[in-house]
PDB file of C-alpha atoms in Angstrom:
ATOM      1  CA  UNK A  46       0.000   0.000   0.000  1.00  0.00           C
ATOM      2  CA  UNK A  47       1.282   3.451  -0.864  1.00  0.00           C
ATOM      3  CA  UNK A  48       1.208   6.223   1.705  1.00  0.00           C
ATOM      4  CA  UNK A  49      -2.042   8.172   2.140  1.00  0.00           C
ATOM      5  CA  UNK A  50      -1.492  11.937   1.847  1.00  0.00           C
ATOM      6  CA  UNK A  51      -3.825  14.447   3.530  1.00  0.00           C
ATOM      7  CA  UNK A  52      -3.812  18.201   2.898  1.00  0.00           C
ATOM      8  CA  UNK A  53      -5.703  20.463   5.315  1.00  0.00           C
ATOM      9  CA  UNK A  54      -6.580  23.893   3.907  1.00  0.00           C
ATOM     10  CA  UNK A  55      -7.671  27.202   5.417  1.00  0.00           C
ATOM     11  CA  UNK A  56      -7.308  30.810   4.279  1.00  0.00           C
ATOM     12  CA  UNK A  57      -3.863  31.834   5.538  1.00  0.00           C
ATOM     13  CA  UNK A  58      -2.319  28.526   6.631  1.00  0.00           C
ATOM     14  CA  UNK A  59      -1.290  29.799  10.041  1.00  0.00           C
ATOM     15  CA  UNK A  60      -4.214  28.879  12.339  1.00  0.00           C
ATOM     16  CA  UNK A  61      -6.738  26.175  11.462  1.00  0.00           C
ATOM     17  CA  UNK A  62      -5.000  24.082   8.807  1.00  0.00           C
ATOM     18  CA  UNK A  63      -1.663  23.771  10.642  1.00  0.00           C
ATOM     19  CA  UNK A  64      -3.587  22.921  13.808  1.00  0.00           C
ATOM     20  CA  UNK A  65      -5.391  20.145  11.908  1.00  0.00           C
ATOM     21  CA  UNK A  66      -2.140  19.008  10.261  1.00  0.00           C
ATOM     22  CA  UNK A  67      -0.241  18.568  13.522  1.00  0.00           C
ATOM     23  CA  UNK A  68      -3.217  17.273  15.492  1.00  0.00           C
ATOM     24  CA  UNK A  69      -3.854  14.600  12.852  1.00  0.00           C
ATOM     25  CA  UNK A  70      -0.146  13.813  12.644  1.00  0.00           C
ATOM     26  CA  UNK A  71      -0.157  13.199  16.401  1.00  0.00           C
ATOM     27  CA  UNK A  72      -3.206  10.917  16.146  1.00  0.00           C
ATOM     28  CA  UNK A  73      -1.591   9.002  13.280  1.00  0.00           C
ATOM     29  CA  UNK A  74       1.614   8.560  15.289  1.00  0.00           C
ATOM     30  CA  UNK A  75      -0.278   7.367  18.381  1.00  0.00           C
ATOM     31  CA  UNK A  76      -2.115   4.850  16.175  1.00  0.00           C
ATOM     32  CA  UNK A  77       1.241   3.597  14.822  1.00  0.00           C
ATOM     33  CA  UNK A  78       0.290   4.595  11.277  1.00  0.00           C
ATOM     34  CA  UNK A  79       2.969   7.197  10.491  1.00  0.00           C
ATOM     35  CA  UNK A  80       4.390   4.908   7.794  1.00  0.00           C
ATOM     36  CA  UNK A  81       0.969   4.829   6.096  1.00  0.00           C
ATOM     37  CA  UNK A  82      -0.480   8.330   6.549  1.00  0.00           C
ATOM     38  CA  UNK A  83       1.187  11.706   6.012  1.00  0.00           C
ATOM     39  CA  UNK A  84      -0.294  15.138   6.714  1.00  0.00           C
ATOM     40  CA  UNK A  85       0.369  18.620   5.373  1.00  0.00           C
ATOM     41  CA  UNK A  86      -1.433  21.949   5.196  1.00  0.00           C
ATOM     42  CA  UNK A  87      -1.747  24.979   2.947  1.00  0.00           C
ATOM     43  CA  UNK A  88      -3.698  28.187   2.533  1.00  0.00           C
ATOM     44  CA  UNK A  89      -5.818  29.477  -0.301  1.00  0.00           C
ATOM     45  CA  UNK A  90      -4.520  33.050   0.021  1.00  0.00           C
ATOM     46  CA  UNK A  91      -0.739  32.749   0.177  1.00  0.00           C
ATOM     47  CA  UNK A  92      -0.701  35.807   2.468  1.00  0.00           C
ATOM     48  CA  UNK A  93       1.582  34.109   4.992  1.00  0.00           C
ATOM     49  CA  UNK A  94       3.848  32.069   2.731  1.00  0.00           C
ATOM     50  CA  UNK A  95       7.083  31.145   4.485  1.00  0.00           C
ATOM     51  CA  UNK A  96       5.832  32.125   7.952  1.00  0.00           C
ATOM     52  CA  UNK A  97       5.468  30.059  11.093  1.00  0.00           C
ATOM     53  CA  UNK A  98       2.058  29.162  12.473  1.00  0.00           C
ATOM     54  CA  UNK A  99       0.168  31.672  14.613  1.00  0.00           C
ATOM     55  CA  UNK A 100       1.422  31.724  18.209  1.00  0.00           C
ATOM     56  CA  UNK A 101      -2.090  30.825  19.407  1.00  0.00           C
ATOM     57  CA  UNK A 102      -2.006  27.658  17.314  1.00  0.00           C
ATOM     58  CA  UNK A 103       1.474  26.762  18.553  1.00  0.00           C
ATOM     59  CA  UNK A 104       0.393  27.444  22.149  1.00  0.00           C
ATOM     60  CA  UNK A 105      -2.680  25.206  21.970  1.00  0.00           C
ATOM     61  CA  UNK A 106      -0.649  22.402  20.395  1.00  0.00           C
ATOM     62  CA  UNK A 107       1.957  22.808  23.148  1.00  0.00           C
ATOM     63  CA  UNK A 108      -0.804  22.666  25.763  1.00  0.00           C
ATOM     64  CA  UNK A 109      -1.777  19.231  24.452  1.00  0.00           C
ATOM     65  CA  UNK A 110       1.878  18.162  24.080  1.00  0.00           C
ATOM     66  CA  UNK A 111       1.692  18.025  20.294  1.00  0.00           C
ATOM     67  CA  UNK A 112       4.852  18.950  18.421  1.00  0.00           C
ATOM     68  CA  UNK A 113       4.630  21.842  15.971  1.00  0.00           C
ATOM     69  CA  UNK A 114       8.209  21.627  14.747  1.00  0.00           C
ATOM     70  CA  UNK A 115       9.096  22.203  11.125  1.00  0.00           C
ATOM     71  CA  UNK A 116       6.027  24.147  10.049  1.00  0.00           C
ATOM     72  CA  UNK A 117       6.286  26.644   7.165  1.00  0.00           C
ATOM     73  CA  UNK A 118       3.159  28.219   5.709  1.00  0.00           C
ATOM     74  CA  UNK A 119       2.492  27.813   2.000  1.00  0.00           C
ATOM     75  CA  UNK A 120      -0.166  28.423  -0.595  1.00  0.00           C
ATOM     76  CA  UNK A 121      -2.138  25.644  -2.286  1.00  0.00           C
ATOM     77  CA  UNK A 122      -0.577  24.581  -5.603  1.00  0.00           C
ATOM     78  CA  UNK A 123      -2.348  23.098  -8.608  1.00  0.00           C
ATOM     79  CA  UNK A 124      -0.090  20.019  -8.410  1.00  0.00           C
ATOM     80  CA  UNK A 125      -1.510  19.287  -4.934  1.00  0.00           C
ATOM     81  CA  UNK A 126      -4.521  17.733  -6.672  1.00  0.00           C
ATOM     82  CA  UNK A 127      -2.374  14.903  -8.025  1.00  0.00           C
ATOM     83  CA  UNK A 128      -0.245  14.336  -4.914  1.00  0.00           C
ATOM     84  CA  UNK A 129      -2.867  14.356  -2.137  1.00  0.00           C
ATOM     85  CA  UNK A 130      -5.508  11.700  -1.564  1.00  0.00           C
ATOM     86  CA  UNK A 131      -7.593  14.022   0.598  1.00  0.00           C
ATOM     87  CA  UNK A 132      -7.840  17.806   0.370  1.00  0.00           C
ATOM     88  CA  UNK A 133      -9.852  19.039   3.316  1.00  0.00           C
ATOM     89  CA  UNK A 134     -11.251  22.569   3.686  1.00  0.00           C
ATOM     90  CA  UNK A 135     -11.995  24.266   6.988  1.00  0.00           C
ATOM     91  CA  UNK A 136     -15.029  26.220   5.764  1.00  0.00           C
ATOM     92  CA  UNK A 137     -17.362  26.882   2.836  1.00  0.00           C
ATOM     93  CA  UNK A 138     -15.268  29.706   1.362  1.00  0.00           C
ATOM     94  CA  UNK A 139     -12.103  27.607   1.386  1.00  0.00           C
ATOM     95  CA  UNK A 140     -14.020  24.762  -0.245  1.00  0.00           C
ATOM     96  CA  UNK A 141     -15.289  27.087  -2.992  1.00  0.00           C
ATOM     97  CA  UNK A 142     -11.779  28.476  -3.526  1.00  0.00           C
ATOM     98  CA  UNK A 143     -10.355  24.949  -3.782  1.00  0.00           C
ATOM     99  CA  UNK A 144     -13.020  23.925  -6.273  1.00  0.00           C
ATOM    100  CA  UNK A 145     -12.015  26.955  -8.375  1.00  0.00           C
ATOM    101  CA  UNK A 146      -8.291  26.229  -8.090  1.00  0.00           C
ATOM    102  CA  UNK A 147      -8.566  22.563  -9.006  1.00  0.00           C
ATOM    103  CA  UNK A 148     -11.606  22.766 -11.299  1.00  0.00           C
ATOM    104  CA  UNK A 149     -12.538  19.459  -9.717  1.00  0.00           C
ATOM    105  CA  UNK A 150     -15.099  18.303  -7.202  1.00  0.00           C
ATOM    106  CA  UNK A 151     -15.081  14.704  -6.069  1.00  0.00           C
ATOM    107  CA  UNK A 152     -14.787  12.670  -2.878  1.00  0.00           C
ATOM    108  CA  UNK A 153     -11.146  13.707  -2.479  1.00  0.00           C
ATOM    109  CA  UNK A 154     -12.178  17.322  -1.748  1.00  0.00           C
ATOM    110  CA  UNK A 155     -14.532  18.099   1.127  1.00  0.00           C
ATOM    111  CA  UNK A 156     -15.146  20.261   4.176  1.00  0.00           C
ATOM    112  CA  UNK A 157     -13.866  18.711   7.401  1.00  0.00           C
ATOM    113  CA  UNK A 158     -17.093  19.291   9.323  1.00  0.00           C
ATOM    114  CA  UNK A 159     -18.967  16.912   6.987  1.00  0.00           C
ATOM    115  CA  UNK A 160     -17.220  14.114   8.897  1.00  0.00           C
ATOM    116  CA  UNK A 161     -19.039  15.096  12.102  1.00  0.00           C
ATOM    117  CA  UNK A 162     -22.693  15.874  11.345  1.00  0.00           C
ATOM    118  CA  UNK A 163     -23.504  16.212  15.075  1.00  0.00           C
ATOM    119  CA  UNK A 164     -20.730  18.745  15.698  1.00  0.00           C
ATOM    120  CA  UNK A 165     -23.111  21.680  16.103  1.00  0.00           C
ATOM    121  CA  UNK A 166     -21.271  23.824  13.527  1.00  0.00           C
ATOM    122  CA  UNK A 167     -20.817  23.468   9.792  1.00  0.00           C
ATOM    123  CA  UNK A 168     -17.499  25.348   9.541  1.00  0.00           C
ATOM    124  CA  UNK A 169     -14.383  25.408  11.696  1.00  0.00           C
ATOM    125  CA  UNK A 170     -14.309  28.926  13.196  1.00  0.00           C
ATOM    126  CA  UNK A 171     -11.158  30.891  12.396  1.00  0.00           C
ATOM    127  CA  UNK A 172      -9.380  31.743  15.665  1.00  0.00           C
ATOM    128  CA  UNK A 173      -7.618  34.615  13.878  1.00  0.00           C
ATOM    129  CA  UNK A 174     -10.975  36.362  14.225  1.00  0.00           C
ATOM    130  CA  UNK A 175     -12.581  34.577  17.214  1.00  0.00           C
ATOM    131  CA  UNK A 176      -9.369  34.398  19.313  1.00  0.00           C
ATOM    132  CA  UNK A 177     -10.765  31.093  20.598  1.00  0.00           C
ATOM    133  CA  UNK A 178      -8.031  28.604  19.764  1.00  0.00           C
ATOM    134  CA  UNK A 179      -9.454  26.121  22.283  1.00  0.00           C
ATOM    135  CA  UNK A 180     -12.789  25.985  20.436  1.00  0.00           C
ATOM    136  CA  UNK A 181     -11.007  25.391  17.130  1.00  0.00           C
ATOM    137  CA  UNK A 182      -8.869  22.674  18.707  1.00  0.00           C
ATOM    138  CA  UNK A 183     -11.875  20.926  20.267  1.00  0.00           C
ATOM    139  CA  UNK A 184     -13.758  20.860  16.956  1.00  0.00           C
ATOM    140  CA  UNK A 185     -10.735  19.728  14.954  1.00  0.00           C
ATOM    141  CA  UNK A 186      -9.970  17.027  17.516  1.00  0.00           C
ATOM    142  CA  UNK A 187     -13.386  15.454  16.885  1.00  0.00           C
ATOM    143  CA  UNK A 188     -13.120  15.870  13.107  1.00  0.00           C
ATOM    144  CA  UNK A 189      -9.624  14.369  12.977  1.00  0.00           C
ATOM    145  CA  UNK A 190     -10.825  11.376  14.996  1.00  0.00           C
ATOM    146  CA  UNK A 191     -13.617  10.902  12.443  1.00  0.00           C
ATOM    147  CA  UNK A 192     -11.160  11.280   9.545  1.00  0.00           C
ATOM    148  CA  UNK A 193      -8.798   8.700  10.997  1.00  0.00           C
ATOM    149  CA  UNK A 194     -11.714   6.299  11.493  1.00  0.00           C
ATOM    150  CA  UNK A 195     -12.823   6.881   7.882  1.00  0.00           C
ATOM    151  CA  UNK A 196      -9.324   6.216   6.524  1.00  0.00           C
ATOM    152  CA  UNK A 197      -8.765   3.151   8.694  1.00  0.00           C
ATOM    153  CA  UNK A 198     -12.060   1.671   7.523  1.00  0.00           C
ATOM    154  CA  UNK A 199     -11.520   2.491   3.838  1.00  0.00           C
ATOM    155  CA  UNK A 200      -7.967   1.115   3.740  1.00  0.00           C
ATOM    156  CA  UNK A 201      -8.412  -1.597   6.401  1.00  0.00           C
ATOM    157  CA  UNK A 202      -5.525  -0.288   8.487  1.00  0.00           C
TER     158      UNK A 202
END
């Protein structure tokens, strides 16, 4: 089996998508699946290319003892469509932007909250605006659990 590649996407790639990337990476490692699943993240805007994640994101990951080492923000690239098995948006606008970038819309591309219909929200709130990094973490934690379950079931791993 080849490695499964997951790309999490938000607007600037400094808050939500890196949080999802490193949270999922931690879950994958704890499940002993790091040889089978790889995570990354990107932004639709490119505003923060080359920057580190937001300090609030790094702080919340530190709080939960999740490494955030090695992160560098980047913009989504057209070649991401070929490389990644899953391209996962944080909200409706990011999903629309991704559909425009890739000119594609299939099961590979979806909004993360669709994995958790009982979540109580249909978008992951952007802590850049809400300043509530804990809320974003809590929601992404549930969604990443659901994503890992989905992948394990689909690939029997």
